[in-house]
Amino acid sequence: IGARLVRLADAYVGHITGGLAIATVLACALFGAMSGIGPAAVVSIGPLVFPALVKQDYSRGFAVGLIVTSSTLAMLIPPGVAMILYALQTNSSIGAMFLAGLMAGSVFTSVLCAYAYGYAKLKGVARGKRLGWKQRWDATKTAIWALGLPVFVLGGIYGGAFTPTEAAAFACVYAIIVECVIYRSMSLKEVFFAANQSAGTISVLLILIAAGTALTYYLTLSQVPQQVTQLLSGASTIEVLLIINVVFLIAGMFVDPNSAIIVLTPLIFQAAIATGIDPIHLGAVIVANVALGMVSPPFGLNLFIGITTFKVTYREVVTAVLPFIGLMLLVLLIITYIPPVVLWLPGLM
């Protein structure tokens, strides 16, 4: 699926300035709409586009930073796992969170594409060959079944055909049919292996959720959220949002995104709501923060996945992501202080 998505994106935008870099961003966004987790795009899309980017005279640092950062789009674009965890922690609408994430992800995608264009223009990177419509149609046909997954899942949720939970079950069956029957890129034995791997991952996540729920219960009995609310009672909405950003940005440097959402969200949720912050807007802000944490030193998970995937040193990957961290901070400011950017689409529900 990863190779088909890269070919599709490159077929349509590869000929423009920064085309291959923009195609990389779009491929990561599309892959994120199927996986819901950031690291998956690094190992699936990265090995395909990294050699091509370097061959087309993009620097190694730019290529690594672009791929590692673009993969975090999966956390914002539905069906992002982080969005689901936040919705579960706060009893918010998963459907509304998905729409807010789609808006936030669109802003992030646009900023990354604009930076890729500017970088290629400044460095004089050569353009790719313009493909004809027949070649574009061939690329579309080979990717159509892959693209069908987010279309069916999101269309089914918002069309009222099934709930997000039922959509997840449908997505599993659909993916197995596409990979095993249509693309024939997996055997049933490999599906069984993938199921075992998934069960292990989900078990860890469920233990984390259970522990987080127990901690939340204890903190509620101890009235910690109420004390936080009282502590911030005199603060303005802008100040509360700034505090939330600082807390989650620091947490993202040391803690994995799931743990940060499960442990910290109950502490600040009541205080945020008390100051008039929309819970869906708050969710978009929190998920954007933990997405940034995935590429933030010293312990951002994507940094270490980038090291093993591209065979670079820790110093190289950290240096590579620094400009992109600046871009993510810009996106975070937009999401935080211009709420209609993420609330417009959920407001239409």
Short mmCIF file of N, CA and C in Angstrom, two decimals, residues 29 72-78 83 96-112 280-289 291 327-328 330-336 338-346:
data_model
loop_
_atom_site.label_atom_id
_atom_site.label_comp_id
_atom_site.label_asym_id
_atom_site.label_seq_id
_atom_site.Cartn_x
_atom_site.Cartn_y
_atom_site.Cartn_z
N ALA A 29 0.30 11.43 4.66
CA ALA A 29 -1.05 11.80 5.10
C ALA A 29 -2.06 10.72 4.73
N THR A 72 3.90 12.07 11.50
CA THR A 72 3.05 12.43 12.64
C THR A 72 1.66 12.92 12.21
N LEU A 73 1.48 13.16 10.91
CA LEU A 73 0.14 13.51 10.41
C LEU A 73 -0.87 12.44 10.75
N ALA A 74 -0.40 11.20 10.87
CA ALA A 74 -1.31 10.09 11.18
C ALA A 74 -2.01 10.28 12.52
N MET A 75 -1.41 11.05 13.42
CA MET A 75 -2.02 11.25 14.73
C MET A 75 -3.17 12.24 14.67
N LEU A 76 -3.13 13.14 13.69
CA LEU A 76 -4.18 14.15 13.55
C LEU A 76 -5.28 13.71 12.58
N ILE A 77 -4.86 13.17 11.45
CA ILE A 77 -5.82 12.79 10.42
C ILE A 77 -6.58 11.55 10.86
N PRO A 78 -7.91 11.55 10.78
CA PRO A 78 -8.67 10.37 11.20
C PRO A 78 -8.32 9.15 10.37
N MET A 83 -6.62 10.60 18.91
CA MET A 83 -7.94 11.24 18.95
C MET A 83 -8.94 10.35 19.68
N ALA A 96 -16.74 13.78 16.10
CA ALA A 96 -16.38 15.21 16.11
C ALA A 96 -14.87 15.38 16.22
N MET A 97 -14.22 14.53 17.02
CA MET A 97 -12.77 14.60 17.15
C MET A 97 -12.09 14.30 15.83
N PHE A 98 -12.62 13.32 15.10
CA PHE A 98 -12.05 12.99 13.79
C PHE A 98 -12.13 14.19 12.85
N LEU A 99 -13.25 14.89 12.86
CA LEU A 99 -13.40 16.04 11.97
C LEU A 99 -12.46 17.17 12.37
N ALA A 100 -12.30 17.39 13.67
CA ALA A 100 -11.36 18.41 14.14
C ALA A 100 -9.94 18.03 13.75
N GLY A 101 -9.62 16.74 13.87
CA GLY A 101 -8.30 16.27 13.48
C GLY A 101 -8.06 16.42 11.99
N LEU A 102 -9.11 16.21 11.20
CA LEU A 102 -8.99 16.37 9.75
C LEU A 102 -8.63 17.81 9.40
N MET A 103 -9.27 18.77 10.09
CA MET A 103 -8.97 20.17 9.84
C MET A 103 -7.53 20.51 10.28
N ALA A 104 -7.15 20.04 11.49
CA ALA A 104 -5.80 20.30 11.98
C ALA A 104 -4.76 19.65 11.08
N GLY A 105 -5.04 18.42 10.64
CA GLY A 105 -4.13 17.73 9.74
C GLY A 105 -3.99 18.42 8.40
N SER A 106 -5.08 19.02 7.93
CA SER A 106 -5.04 19.75 6.65
C SER A 106 -4.13 20.97 6.76
N VAL A 107 -4.22 21.68 7.89
CA VAL A 107 -3.35 22.84 8.11
C VAL A 107 -1.88 22.39 8.14
N PHE A 108 -1.61 21.32 8.87
CA PHE A 108 -0.25 20.80 9.00
C PHE A 108 0.29 20.36 7.63
N THR A 109 -0.55 19.65 6.87
CA THR A 109 -0.15 19.20 5.54
C THR A 109 0.19 20.38 4.63
N SER A 110 -0.64 21.41 4.68
CA SER A 110 -0.42 22.60 3.84
C SER A 110 0.89 23.29 4.20
N VAL A 111 1.18 23.40 5.49
CA VAL A 111 2.41 24.05 5.94
C VAL A 111 3.64 23.25 5.49
N LEU A 112 3.58 21.93 5.62
CA LEU A 112 4.70 21.08 5.20
C LEU A 112 4.92 21.16 3.69
N ILE A 280 -13.71 19.75 22.11
CA ILE A 280 -13.19 19.26 20.83
C ILE A 280 -11.94 20.06 20.44
N HIS A 281 -12.00 21.38 20.66
CA HIS A 281 -10.83 22.22 20.40
C HIS A 281 -9.68 21.80 21.30
N LEU A 282 -9.97 21.54 22.56
CA LEU A 282 -8.94 21.11 23.51
C LEU A 282 -8.30 19.81 23.03
N GLY A 283 -9.12 18.88 22.53
CA GLY A 283 -8.58 17.62 22.04
C GLY A 283 -7.62 17.81 20.89
N ALA A 284 -7.96 18.70 19.96
CA ALA A 284 -7.08 18.97 18.82
C ALA A 284 -5.75 19.56 19.30
N VAL A 285 -5.83 20.44 20.28
CA VAL A 285 -4.61 21.06 20.83
C VAL A 285 -3.73 20.01 21.50
N ILE A 286 -4.33 19.15 22.30
CA ILE A 286 -3.56 18.12 23.01
C ILE A 286 -2.91 17.14 22.04
N VAL A 287 -3.67 16.69 21.04
CA VAL A 287 -3.12 15.73 20.08
C VAL A 287 -2.01 16.37 19.25
N ALA A 288 -2.17 17.65 18.90
CA ALA A 288 -1.10 18.35 18.18
C ALA A 288 0.17 18.42 19.03
N ASN A 289 0.01 18.60 20.33
CA ASN A 289 1.16 18.63 21.24
C ASN A 289 1.88 17.29 21.30
N ALA A 291 1.77 14.94 19.12
CA ALA A 291 2.36 14.67 17.80
C ALA A 291 3.72 15.35 17.70
N LEU A 327 8.12 24.44 12.35
CA LEU A 327 6.88 24.42 11.58
C LEU A 327 5.73 23.87 12.41
N MET A 328 6.00 22.82 13.18
CA MET A 328 4.94 22.22 14.01
C MET A 328 4.49 23.18 15.10
N LEU A 330 4.44 26.40 14.78
CA LEU A 330 3.59 27.36 14.07
C LEU A 330 2.18 26.79 13.91
N VAL A 331 2.09 25.54 13.49
CA VAL A 331 0.78 24.89 13.33
C VAL A 331 0.07 24.82 14.68
N LEU A 332 0.81 24.51 15.73
CA LEU A 332 0.22 24.43 17.08
C LEU A 332 -0.35 25.78 17.50
N LEU A 333 0.35 26.86 17.21
CA LEU A 333 -0.17 28.19 17.53
C LEU A 333 -1.46 28.48 16.78
N ILE A 334 -1.50 28.10 15.51
CA ILE A 334 -2.71 28.32 14.70
C ILE A 334 -3.88 27.53 15.28
N ILE A 335 -3.64 26.26 15.59
CA ILE A 335 -4.71 25.41 16.14
C ILE A 335 -5.17 25.91 17.49
N THR A 336 -4.21 26.39 18.30
CA THR A 336 -4.53 26.80 19.67
C THR A 336 -5.32 28.10 19.73
N ILE A 338 -6.63 29.99 17.08
CA ILE A 338 -7.67 30.27 16.07
C ILE A 338 -8.61 29.06 16.06
N PRO A 339 -9.45 28.92 17.09
CA PRO A 339 -10.31 27.73 17.22
C PRO A 339 -11.17 27.41 16.01
N PRO A 340 -11.72 28.41 15.27
CA PRO A 340 -12.56 28.06 14.11
C PRO A 340 -11.84 27.19 13.08
N VAL A 341 -10.51 27.23 13.06
CA VAL A 341 -9.77 26.41 12.11
C VAL A 341 -10.09 24.94 12.30
N VAL A 342 -10.22 24.49 13.55
CA VAL A 342 -10.51 23.08 13.80
C VAL A 342 -11.98 22.81 14.14
N LEU A 343 -12.71 23.84 14.51
CA LEU A 343 -14.11 23.63 14.94
C LEU A 343 -15.12 23.86 13.83
N TRP A 344 -14.69 24.40 12.70
CA TRP A 344 -15.64 24.68 11.62
C TRP A 344 -16.33 23.42 11.12
N LEU A 345 -15.54 22.39 10.80
CA LEU A 345 -16.13 21.17 10.26
C LEU A 345 -16.96 20.42 11.29
N PRO A 346 -16.48 20.23 12.55
CA PRO A 346 -17.35 19.61 13.55
C PRO A 346 -18.64 20.38 13.79
#
